[in-house]
mmCIF file of C-alpha atoms in Angstrom:
data_model
loop_
_atom_site.group_PDB
_atom_site.id
_atom_site.type_symbol
_atom_site.label_atom_id
_atom_site.label_comp_id
_atom_site.label_asym_id
_atom_site.label_seq_id
_atom_site.Cartn_x
_atom_site.Cartn_y
_atom_site.Cartn_z
ATOM 1 C CA MET K 1 -40.890 9.324 38.461
ATOM 2 C CA ASN K 2 -42.449 6.539 40.548
ATOM 3 C CA LEU K 3 -44.748 3.567 40.092
ATOM 4 C CA ASN K 4 -46.631 1.626 42.731
ATOM 5 C CA TYR K 5 -49.003 -1.311 42.719
ATOM 6 C CA ARG K 6 -50.770 -3.505 45.272
ATOM 7 C CA LEU K 7 -50.501 -7.254 45.681
ATOM 8 C CA ASP K 8 -52.247 -9.102 48.505
ATOM 9 C CA HIS K 9 -52.869 -5.852 50.408
ATOM 10 C CA SER K 10 -49.166 -4.947 50.191
ATOM 11 C CA LYS K 11 -47.982 -1.799 48.430
ATOM 12 C CA ASN K 12 -44.950 -2.271 46.191
ATOM 13 C CA ASN K 13 -42.890 0.623 44.869
ATOM 14 C CA VAL K 14 -40.660 1.372 41.885
ATOM 15 C CA TYR K 15 -38.563 4.530 42.071
ATOM 16 C CA ILE K 16 -36.894 5.935 38.942
ATOM 17 C CA THR K 17 -34.624 8.662 40.244
ATOM 18 C CA LYS K 18 -31.364 10.573 39.900
ATOM 19 C CA ASN K 19 -30.398 9.829 43.485
ATOM 20 C CA ILE K 20 -31.581 6.650 45.202
ATOM 21 C CA ASP K 21 -29.757 7.311 48.509
ATOM 22 C CA LYS K 22 -32.405 9.447 50.213
ATOM 23 C CA ILE K 23 -35.305 7.340 48.952
ATOM 24 C CA LEU K 24 -33.594 4.146 50.102
ATOM 25 C CA ILE K 25 -33.005 5.464 53.621
ATOM 26 C CA SER K 26 -36.544 6.849 53.817
ATOM 27 C CA ASP K 27 -37.909 3.428 52.828
ATOM 28 C CA LEU K 28 -35.709 1.597 55.330
ATOM 29 C CA ASN K 29 -36.968 3.815 58.141
ATOM 30 C CA LYS K 30 -40.572 2.893 57.290
ATOM 31 C CA LEU K 31 -39.964 -0.851 57.398
ATOM 32 C CA ASN K 32 -40.710 -2.973 60.427
ATOM 33 C CA SER K 33 -37.239 -4.511 60.391
ATOM 34 C CA ASP K 34 -34.586 -5.563 62.884
ATOM 35 C CA LYS K 35 -32.070 -3.367 60.991
ATOM 36 C CA LYS K 36 -30.065 -6.399 59.939
ATOM 37 C CA ILE K 37 -29.215 -6.157 56.225
ATOM 38 C CA LEU K 38 -27.490 -8.513 53.815
ATOM 39 C CA PHE K 39 -26.262 -6.486 50.852
ATOM 40 C CA ILE K 40 -25.741 -8.816 47.876
ATOM 41 C CA TYR K 41 -24.095 -7.243 44.850
ATOM 42 C CA ASP K 42 -22.453 -8.155 41.568
ATOM 43 C CA LYS K 43 -18.656 -8.019 41.765
ATOM 44 C CA ASN K 44 -18.559 -6.414 38.325
ATOM 45 C CA ILE K 45 -20.435 -3.251 39.364
ATOM 46 C CA GLN K 46 -18.240 -0.163 39.650
ATOM 47 C CA GLU K 47 -16.711 0.075 43.107
ATOM 48 C CA ASN K 48 -17.726 3.699 43.689
ATOM 49 C CA ILE K 49 -21.420 2.839 43.211
ATOM 50 C CA ILE K 50 -21.201 0.071 45.800
ATOM 51 C CA LYS K 51 -19.326 2.354 48.216
ATOM 52 C CA LYS K 52 -22.035 5.027 47.934
ATOM 53 C CA ILE K 53 -24.749 2.514 48.803
ATOM 54 C CA ILE K 54 -22.735 1.208 51.752
ATOM 55 C CA THR K 55 -22.306 4.797 52.988
ATOM 56 C CA SER K 56 -26.082 5.234 52.842
ATOM 57 C CA PHE K 57 -26.522 2.181 55.045
ATOM 58 C CA LYS K 58 -24.127 3.615 57.602
ATOM 59 C CA THR K 59 -26.261 6.751 57.956
ATOM 60 C CA TYR K 60 -29.267 4.475 58.538
ATOM 61 C CA GLY K 61 -27.522 2.818 61.475
ATOM 62 C CA CYS K 62 -27.928 -0.869 60.680
ATOM 63 C CA LYS K 63 -25.952 -4.053 61.092
ATOM 64 C CA LEU K 64 -24.667 -4.536 57.565
ATOM 65 C CA PHE K 65 -23.287 -7.709 55.971
ATOM 66 C CA LEU K 66 -21.763 -7.823 52.474
ATOM 67 C CA LEU K 67 -21.938 -10.701 50.002
ATOM 68 C CA PRO K 68 -20.396 -10.065 46.550
ATOM 69 C CA LEU K 69 -21.253 -12.634 43.861
ATOM 70 C CA GLU K 70 -20.477 -13.234 40.178
ATOM 71 C CA GLY K 71 -23.482 -12.348 38.018
ATOM 72 C CA ASN K 72 -22.786 -14.689 35.099
ATOM 73 C CA LYS K 73 -25.531 -17.112 33.990
ATOM 74 C CA ILE K 74 -23.240 -20.058 34.814
ATOM 75 C CA ASN K 75 -23.555 -19.075 38.499
ATOM 76 C CA LYS K 76 -27.371 -19.067 38.538
ATOM 77 C CA ASN K 77 -27.444 -22.417 40.288
ATOM 78 C CA GLU K 78 -28.137 -24.245 43.547
ATOM 79 C CA LYS K 79 -24.571 -23.707 44.786
ATOM 80 C CA SER K 80 -24.919 -19.907 44.660
ATOM 81 C CA LEU K 81 -28.431 -20.060 46.129
ATOM 82 C CA PHE K 82 -27.285 -22.044 49.152
ATOM 83 C CA LYS K 83 -24.296 -19.775 49.608
ATOM 84 C CA ILE K 84 -26.807 -16.992 50.313
ATOM 85 C CA ILE K 85 -28.987 -19.166 52.554
ATOM 86 C CA ASP K 86 -25.976 -20.508 54.493
ATOM 87 C CA PHE K 87 -24.916 -16.906 55.138
ATOM 88 C CA LEU K 88 -28.380 -16.040 56.482
ATOM 89 C CA ILE K 89 -28.325 -19.049 58.805
ATOM 90 C CA LYS K 90 -24.785 -18.363 60.025
ATOM 91 C CA GLU K 91 -25.555 -14.738 60.903
ATOM 92 C CA ARG K 92 -28.965 -15.611 62.409
ATOM 93 C CA PHE K 93 -31.118 -13.446 60.191
ATOM 94 C CA THR K 94 -34.808 -13.288 61.120
ATOM 95 C CA LYS K 95 -38.071 -12.806 59.220
ATOM 96 C CA HIS K 96 -37.717 -9.080 59.963
ATOM 97 C CA SER K 97 -34.254 -8.858 58.407
ATOM 98 C CA ILE K 98 -33.581 -7.403 54.955
ATOM 99 C CA ILE K 99 -31.908 -8.594 51.766
ATOM 100 C CA LEU K 100 -30.998 -5.858 49.294
ATOM 101 C CA SER K 101 -29.578 -6.989 45.967
ATOM 102 C CA CYS K 102 -27.762 -4.683 43.562
ATOM 103 C CA SER K 103 -27.410 -6.607 40.330
ATOM 104 C CA GLY K 104 -28.815 -7.786 37.051
ATOM 105 C CA GLY K 105 -31.316 -10.590 36.616
ATOM 106 C CA VAL K 106 -29.083 -13.518 37.596
ATOM 107 C CA ILE K 107 -28.242 -12.370 41.127
ATOM 108 C CA GLY K 108 -31.605 -10.604 41.454
ATOM 109 C CA ASP K 109 -33.478 -13.858 40.735
ATOM 110 C CA MET K 110 -31.335 -15.831 43.201
ATOM 111 C CA SER K 111 -31.534 -13.186 45.936
ATOM 112 C CA ALA K 112 -35.316 -13.047 45.616
ATOM 113 C CA LEU K 113 -35.533 -16.857 45.696
ATOM 114 C CA ALA K 114 -33.362 -16.993 48.836
ATOM 115 C CA SER K 115 -35.562 -14.273 50.380
ATOM 116 C CA SER K 116 -38.662 -16.356 49.705
ATOM 117 C CA LEU K 117 -37.188 -19.609 51.061
ATOM 118 C CA TYR K 118 -35.393 -18.525 54.220
ATOM 119 C CA LEU K 119 -37.847 -18.777 57.141
ATOM 120 C CA ARG K 120 -40.559 -18.736 54.447
ATOM 121 C CA GLY K 121 -39.837 -15.112 53.637
ATOM 122 C CA LEU K 122 -37.956 -12.033 54.795
ATOM 123 C CA ILE K 123 -37.909 -8.431 53.494
ATOM 124 C CA TYR K 124 -36.528 -8.080 49.963
ATOM 125 C CA LEU K 125 -35.397 -4.879 48.164
ATOM 126 C CA HIS K 126 -33.671 -4.583 44.791
ATOM 127 C CA ILE K 127 -31.493 -2.188 42.772
ATOM 128 C CA PRO K 128 -31.387 -3.429 39.127
ATOM 129 C CA THR K 129 -28.157 -2.765 37.243
ATOM 130 C CA THR K 130 -28.865 -3.836 33.640
ATOM 131 C CA ILE K 131 -31.536 -2.546 31.262
ATOM 132 C CA THR K 132 -32.994 -6.066 30.998
ATOM 133 C CA SER K 133 -33.465 -6.205 34.757
ATOM 134 C CA ILE K 134 -34.708 -2.597 34.873
ATOM 135 C CA VAL K 135 -37.469 -3.050 32.275
ATOM 136 C CA ASP K 136 -38.305 -6.679 33.030
ATOM 137 C CA SER K 137 -37.066 -8.873 35.876
ATOM 138 C CA CYS K 138 -36.986 -6.262 38.682
ATOM 139 C CA ILE K 139 -40.765 -6.536 39.157
ATOM 140 C CA GLY K 140 -43.290 -9.337 38.877
ATOM 141 C CA GLY K 141 -41.888 -11.593 41.575
ATOM 142 C CA LYS K 142 -40.387 -14.328 39.410
ATOM 143 C CA THR K 143 -37.460 -15.954 41.198
ATOM 144 C CA ALA K 144 -35.428 -18.901 39.977
ATOM 145 C CA ILE K 145 -32.218 -20.814 39.478
ATOM 146 C CA ASN K 146 -31.218 -22.921 36.482
ATOM 147 C CA TYR K 147 -30.968 -26.650 37.173
ATOM 148 C CA LYS K 148 -29.891 -29.655 35.080
ATOM 149 C CA GLY K 149 -29.263 -27.333 32.133
ATOM 150 C CA ILE K 150 -32.848 -26.023 32.119
ATOM 151 C CA ILE K 151 -33.353 -22.264 32.517
ATOM 152 C CA ASN K 152 -35.411 -21.175 35.558
ATOM 153 C CA SER K 153 -36.499 -24.752 36.303
ATOM 154 C CA ILE K 154 -36.607 -24.195 40.099
ATOM 155 C CA GLY K 155 -38.243 -21.060 41.432
ATOM 156 C CA SER K 156 -41.094 -19.310 43.209
ATOM 157 C CA TYR K 157 -42.972 -16.007 43.175
ATOM 158 C CA TYR K 158 -41.733 -13.396 45.642
ATOM 159 C CA HIS K 159 -41.949 -9.652 45.128
ATOM 160 C CA ALA K 160 -39.446 -6.953 46.040
ATOM 161 C CA LYS K 161 -41.029 -4.510 48.453
ATOM 162 C CA SER K 162 -39.267 -1.672 46.643
ATOM 163 C CA VAL K 163 -37.161 -1.354 43.495
ATOM 164 C CA TYR K 164 -34.722 1.548 42.980
ATOM 165 C CA ILE K 165 -33.747 2.504 39.415
ATOM 166 C CA SER K 166 -30.720 4.788 39.481
ATOM 167 C CA GLN K 167 -29.552 7.356 36.930
ATOM 168 C CA GLU K 168 -25.927 6.816 37.933
ATOM 169 C CA ILE K 169 -26.187 3.068 37.358
ATOM 170 C CA ILE K 170 -27.809 3.578 33.943
ATOM 171 C CA GLU K 171 -25.109 6.045 32.910
ATOM 172 C CA LYS K 172 -22.239 3.784 33.999
ATOM 173 C CA MET K 173 -23.405 0.281 33.055
ATOM 174 C CA PRO K 174 -21.409 -1.517 30.314
ATOM 175 C CA GLN K 175 -22.687 -0.923 26.785
ATOM 176 C CA LYS K 176 -23.628 -4.575 26.234
ATOM 177 C CA GLU K 177 -25.782 -4.583 29.385
ATOM 178 C CA PHE K 178 -27.389 -1.330 28.274
ATOM 179 C CA ILE K 179 -28.244 -2.335 24.710
ATOM 180 C CA SER K 180 -29.292 -5.939 25.361
ATOM 181 C CA GLY K 181 -32.375 -4.817 27.303
ATOM 182 C CA ILE K 182 -33.946 -3.198 24.223
ATOM 183 C CA PRO K 183 -35.718 -6.408 23.034
ATOM 184 C CA GLU K 184 -37.665 -6.606 26.305
ATOM 185 C CA ILE K 185 -39.018 -3.125 25.530
ATOM 186 C CA ILE K 186 -39.892 -4.219 21.976
ATOM 187 C CA LYS K 187 -41.678 -7.257 23.438
ATOM 188 C CA CYS K 188 -43.892 -5.184 25.743
ATOM 189 C CA SER K 189 -44.647 -2.717 22.982
ATOM 190 C CA LEU K 190 -45.760 -5.327 20.446
ATOM 191 C CA ILE K 191 -48.061 -7.155 22.848
ATOM 192 C CA LYS K 192 -49.711 -4.050 24.327
ATOM 193 C CA ASN K 193 -48.681 -0.567 23.130
ATOM 194 C CA ARG K 194 -47.213 -0.090 19.644
ATOM 195 C CA ARG K 195 -46.558 3.601 20.413
ATOM 196 C CA LEU K 196 -43.750 2.571 22.748
ATOM 197 C CA VAL K 197 -41.654 1.040 19.981
ATOM 198 C CA ASN K 198 -42.282 4.133 17.859
ATOM 199 C CA PHE K 199 -40.976 6.219 20.775
ATOM 200 C CA LEU K 200 -37.934 3.910 20.891
ATOM 201 C CA ILE K 201 -37.132 4.534 17.221
ATOM 202 C CA LYS K 202 -37.857 8.266 17.309
ATOM 203 C CA ASN K 203 -35.570 8.774 20.320
ATOM 204 C CA LYS K 204 -32.817 6.375 19.295
ATOM 205 C CA SER K 205 -30.002 8.948 19.508
ATOM 206 C CA LYS K 206 -31.087 10.196 22.948
ATOM 207 C CA ILE K 207 -31.360 6.635 24.206
ATOM 208 C CA LEU K 208 -27.895 5.729 22.939
ATOM 209 C CA GLN K 209 -26.560 8.911 24.576
ATOM 210 C CA ARG K 210 -28.261 7.696 27.796
ATOM 211 C CA ASP K 211 -30.400 10.784 28.219
ATOM 212 C CA PHE K 212 -31.997 10.021 31.586
ATOM 213 C CA LYS K 213 -35.275 11.837 30.939
ATOM 214 C CA THR K 214 -35.865 9.799 27.770
ATOM 215 C CA ILE K 215 -34.774 6.506 29.317
ATOM 216 C CA SER K 216 -36.910 7.171 32.408
ATOM 217 C CA LYS K 217 -40.010 7.501 30.222
ATOM 218 C CA LEU K 218 -39.090 4.332 28.318
ATOM 219 C CA CYS K 219 -38.644 2.363 31.564
ATOM 220 C CA TYR K 220 -41.789 3.841 33.121
ATOM 221 C CA GLU K 221 -44.022 2.970 30.161
ATOM 222 C CA THR K 222 -42.550 -0.535 29.801
ATOM 223 C CA LEU K 223 -43.000 -1.329 33.495
ATOM 224 C CA LYS K 224 -46.570 0.005 33.372
ATOM 225 C CA ILE K 225 -47.364 -2.589 30.712
ATOM 226 C CA LYS K 226 -45.779 -5.360 32.765
ATOM 227 C CA ILE K 227 -47.696 -4.363 35.926
ATOM 228 C CA LEU K 228 -50.962 -4.258 33.971
ATOM 229 C CA LEU K 229 -50.421 -7.821 32.736
ATOM 230 C CA PHE K 230 -49.228 -9.472 35.954
ATOM 231 C CA LYS K 231 -50.937 -7.738 38.884
ATOM 232 C CA ASN K 232 -54.148 -9.773 38.500
ATOM 233 C CA ASP K 233 -52.391 -12.882 37.205
ATOM 234 C CA VAL K 234 -49.231 -13.313 39.273
ATOM 235 C CA TYR K 235 -49.083 -17.092 38.741
ATOM 236 C CA GLU K 236 -49.319 -16.984 34.933
ATOM 237 C CA LYS K 237 -52.684 -18.552 34.268
ATOM 238 C CA ASN K 238 -53.715 -16.095 31.583
ATOM 239 C CA THR K 239 -52.610 -12.553 30.639
ATOM 240 C CA ARG K 240 -49.194 -12.701 32.304
ATOM 241 C CA LEU K 241 -48.184 -15.401 29.860
ATOM 242 C CA PHE K 242 -48.191 -12.710 27.154
ATOM 243 C CA LEU K 243 -45.000 -11.353 28.745
ATOM 244 C CA ASN K 244 -43.302 -14.560 27.570
ATOM 245 C CA PHE K 245 -43.535 -13.385 23.960
ATOM 246 C CA GLY K 246 -40.265 -14.449 22.331
ATOM 247 C CA HIS K 247 -39.138 -16.478 25.328
ATOM 248 C CA THR K 248 -40.012 -20.025 24.219
ATOM 249 C CA PHE K 249 -37.393 -19.755 21.469
ATOM 250 C CA ALA K 250 -35.134 -17.366 23.419
ATOM 251 C CA HIS K 251 -34.502 -19.806 26.266
ATOM 252 C CA ALA K 252 -33.826 -22.591 23.761
ATOM 253 C CA ILE K 253 -31.341 -20.337 21.940
ATOM 254 C CA GLU K 254 -29.623 -19.442 25.226
ATOM 255 C CA MET K 255 -29.311 -23.066 26.346
ATOM 256 C CA ALA K 256 -28.055 -24.252 22.952
ATOM 257 C CA THR K 257 -25.441 -21.517 22.460
ATOM 258 C CA ASP K 258 -24.259 -21.841 26.070
ATOM 259 C CA LYS K 259 -23.749 -25.563 25.522
ATOM 260 C CA LEU K 260 -22.229 -25.621 22.031
ATOM 261 C CA ILE K 261 -20.463 -22.277 21.585
ATOM 262 C CA LYS K 262 -19.648 -20.626 24.924
ATOM 263 C CA LYS K 263 -21.318 -19.520 28.133
ATOM 264 C CA ASP K 264 -23.091 -16.165 27.898
ATOM 265 C CA PHE K 265 -22.705 -16.172 24.105
ATOM 266 C CA TYR K 266 -25.949 -14.188 24.125
ATOM 267 C CA ARG K 267 -27.233 -12.013 26.935
ATOM 268 C CA HIS K 268 -30.837 -12.872 27.808
ATOM 269 C CA GLY K 269 -32.200 -9.776 26.063
ATOM 270 C CA GLU K 270 -30.275 -10.548 22.872
ATOM 271 C CA ALA K 271 -31.786 -14.036 22.817
ATOM 272 C CA VAL K 272 -35.253 -12.521 23.384
ATOM 273 C CA GLY K 273 -34.793 -10.409 20.245
ATOM 274 C CA LEU K 274 -34.047 -13.541 18.208
ATOM 275 C CA GLY K 275 -36.911 -15.349 19.943
ATOM 276 C CA ILE K 276 -39.368 -12.607 18.986
ATOM 277 C CA LEU K 277 -38.398 -13.037 15.327
ATOM 278 C CA CYS K 278 -38.940 -16.799 15.600
ATOM 279 C CA GLU K 279 -42.358 -16.478 17.195
ATOM 280 C CA LEU K 280 -43.473 -13.896 14.645
ATOM 281 C CA TYR K 281 -42.345 -16.197 11.843
ATOM 282 C CA TYR K 282 -43.915 -19.348 13.289
ATOM 283 C CA ALA K 283 -47.270 -17.602 13.911
ATOM 284 C CA SER K 284 -47.578 -16.407 10.295
ATOM 285 C CA GLN K 285 -45.376 -18.924 8.458
ATOM 286 C CA LYS K 286 -43.569 -16.054 6.750
ATOM 287 C CA LYS K 287 -41.515 -12.926 7.325
ATOM 288 C CA THR K 288 -44.322 -10.436 7.953
ATOM 289 C CA ASN K 289 -44.020 -6.641 8.084
ATOM 290 C CA ASP K 290 -43.719 -6.896 11.884
ATOM 291 C CA TYR K 291 -40.916 -9.459 11.484
ATOM 292 C CA LEU K 292 -38.996 -7.144 9.129
ATOM 293 C CA PHE K 293 -39.757 -4.163 11.400
ATOM 294 C CA VAL K 294 -38.312 -5.895 14.499
ATOM 295 C CA SER K 295 -35.330 -7.195 12.533
ATOM 296 C CA ARG K 296 -34.532 -3.629 11.428
ATOM 297 C CA ILE K 297 -34.810 -2.225 14.963
ATOM 298 C CA LEU K 298 -32.473 -4.913 16.304
ATOM 299 C CA SER K 299 -29.963 -4.091 13.585
ATOM 300 C CA GLU K 300 -30.188 -0.338 14.246
ATOM 301 C CA PHE K 301 -29.378 -0.903 17.927
ATOM 302 C CA ASN K 302 -26.488 -3.237 17.017
ATOM 303 C CA LEU K 303 -28.326 -6.273 18.361
ATOM 304 C CA PRO K 304 -28.225 -9.698 16.662
ATOM 305 C CA ASN K 305 -31.041 -10.521 14.236
ATOM 306 C CA LYS K 306 -29.267 -13.635 12.925
ATOM 307 C CA ILE K 307 -26.913 -16.285 14.291
ATOM 308 C CA VAL K 308 -23.723 -16.008 12.238
ATOM 309 C CA LEU K 309 -21.743 -19.257 12.086
ATOM 310 C CA LYS K 310 -19.186 -20.280 9.458
ATOM 311 C CA ASN K 311 -18.908 -23.867 10.689
ATOM 312 C CA THR K 312 -21.800 -25.765 9.041
ATOM 313 C CA HIS K 313 -21.332 -28.761 11.370
ATOM 314 C CA ILE K 314 -21.768 -26.598 14.485
ATOM 315 C CA ARG K 315 -24.662 -24.841 12.798
ATOM 316 C CA GLN K 316 -26.569 -28.120 12.323
ATOM 317 C CA LYS K 317 -25.840 -29.219 15.884
ATOM 318 C CA LEU K 318 -27.016 -25.845 17.153
ATOM 319 C CA HIS K 319 -30.190 -26.103 15.057
ATOM 320 C CA ASP K 320 -30.925 -29.520 16.579
ATOM 321 C CA GLU K 321 -30.146 -28.325 20.109
ATOM 322 C CA ILE K 322 -32.482 -25.309 19.773
ATOM 323 C CA TYR K 323 -35.198 -27.672 18.505
ATOM 324 C CA LYS K 324 -34.797 -29.869 21.599
ATOM 325 C CA GLY K 325 -34.662 -26.822 23.873
ATOM 326 C CA VAL K 326 -38.055 -25.568 22.666
ATOM 327 C CA PHE K 327 -39.615 -28.742 24.120
ATOM 328 C CA LEU K 328 -38.002 -28.080 27.522
ATOM 329 C CA ASP K 329 -39.795 -24.736 27.904
ATOM 330 C CA LYS K 330 -41.448 -24.483 31.328
ATOM 331 C CA LYS K 331 -44.740 -23.159 29.900
ATOM 332 C CA LYS K 332 -45.455 -26.569 28.341
ATOM 333 C CA ILE K 333 -48.416 -28.290 30.014
ATOM 334 C CA LYS K 334 -49.237 -30.992 27.460
ATOM 335 C CA LYS K 335 -47.346 -32.683 24.625
ATOM 336 C CA ASN K 336 -46.550 -29.514 22.706
ATOM 337 C CA PRO K 337 -44.677 -26.428 23.907
ATOM 338 C CA ARG K 338 -46.636 -23.193 24.203
ATOM 339 C CA TYR K 339 -45.632 -19.862 22.741
ATOM 340 C CA ILE K 340 -47.166 -16.410 22.270
ATOM 341 C CA SER K 341 -48.709 -16.081 18.846
ATOM 342 C CA LEU K 342 -48.752 -12.519 17.547
ATOM 343 C CA LYS K 343 -50.208 -12.280 14.066
ATOM 344 C CA GLN K 344 -51.196 -8.687 14.759
ATOM 345 C CA ALA K 345 -49.481 -6.207 17.123
ATOM 346 C CA GLY K 346 -51.461 -5.691 20.320
ATOM 347 C CA LYS K 347 -53.392 -8.966 19.975
ATOM 348 C CA PRO K 348 -51.329 -11.777 21.541
ATOM 349 C CA ARG K 349 -52.660 -15.306 21.984
ATOM 350 C CA ILE K 350 -51.400 -18.338 23.908
ATOM 351 C CA SER K 351 -50.814 -21.048 21.295
ATOM 352 C CA GLU K 352 -49.116 -24.420 20.931
ATOM 353 C CA ILE K 353 -46.273 -25.401 18.627
ATOM 354 C CA GLU K 354 -47.902 -28.273 16.749
ATOM 355 C CA ASP K 355 -46.291 -28.154 13.303
ATOM 356 C CA TYR K 356 -42.834 -29.662 13.773
ATOM 357 C CA ASN K 357 -41.833 -29.107 10.146
ATOM 358 C CA LEU K 358 -42.646 -25.408 10.568
ATOM 359 C CA LEU K 359 -40.682 -25.420 13.821
ATOM 360 C CA ASN K 360 -37.622 -26.709 11.941
ATOM 361 C CA GLU K 361 -38.166 -24.114 9.223
ATOM 362 C CA THR K 362 -38.479 -21.350 11.816
ATOM 363 C CA ILE K 363 -35.220 -22.300 13.534
ATOM 364 C CA GLY K 364 -33.577 -22.347 10.116
ATOM 365 C CA THR K 365 -34.439 -18.658 9.612
ATOM 366 C CA LEU K 366 -32.107 -17.814 12.510
ATOM 367 C CA PHE K 367 -28.958 -18.666 10.585
ATOM 368 C CA VAL K 368 -27.067 -16.757 7.915
#
């Protein structure tokens, strides 16, 4: 099951397959490269998966360099970015060299950013290893690091030439990485195709059993929605902004919990689920049927739909920190932060957060 799309006369590919080895080698042989490859991967990925990919490279006959990194959000910074760039400089990579990342969104974003910066761009390929990266960050070209405590505050747009979604990786990824991508699917469904979330509910047991045929369809349909919204609006002037549904609050929740509770308290997808609830509430000033519907789905997939804190002092500090974080959102272009208003499924609008009392009330709904 494959997807392809064109950007600036370049064809980009997404392969959803049981075995990525043959497709990867076939793609490499078609590239106009110098056969110099930097393979960047997350240290936490199962060793046998990494070994299989390395074996594939050996059959291709390239000069291979390995760079394992830690994929935690705390490492999505300038230090890690320049570690990649320093490696490229040291080994004299050229514009015709290749970076292949095998990772979730943190390392994927940094690898893509390094690919865009070094010599103003070399060849970039990606193997996503979390459901969040599979259904969201693997395509679209957004690259970034976090800086001065602000999520994705430094970045560019640079697209992977090809993305390889592997059955083996889906079957073996940790449960938390598997489940936490579900809110990104809910997001795409609510802004464009309500049938997708119905498919999610109907096939819950197959999804949790990691039935590849079912998950392939889920990924395929979600990525189709994303491509539709970004291919004619890569730089987020209009329709692509709809893909930020839930993210104005989600990033604020991530930053606040990272600061006051612990790093990676929520995976990005988990925060998106909470952010969707906030943006639904703020848009309608009440818990609508869609709000209750999303809350139930999150609960059924064992995802957070509330922030549970016994310490009332920490709770108030967290409330205040989330409030401040909303105003740091990168979509803001004037005084007020922007968010995606969704009063009716399938009809998103770009709106501003103007009612600060309602903003406080909305953040309050997060807590038990």
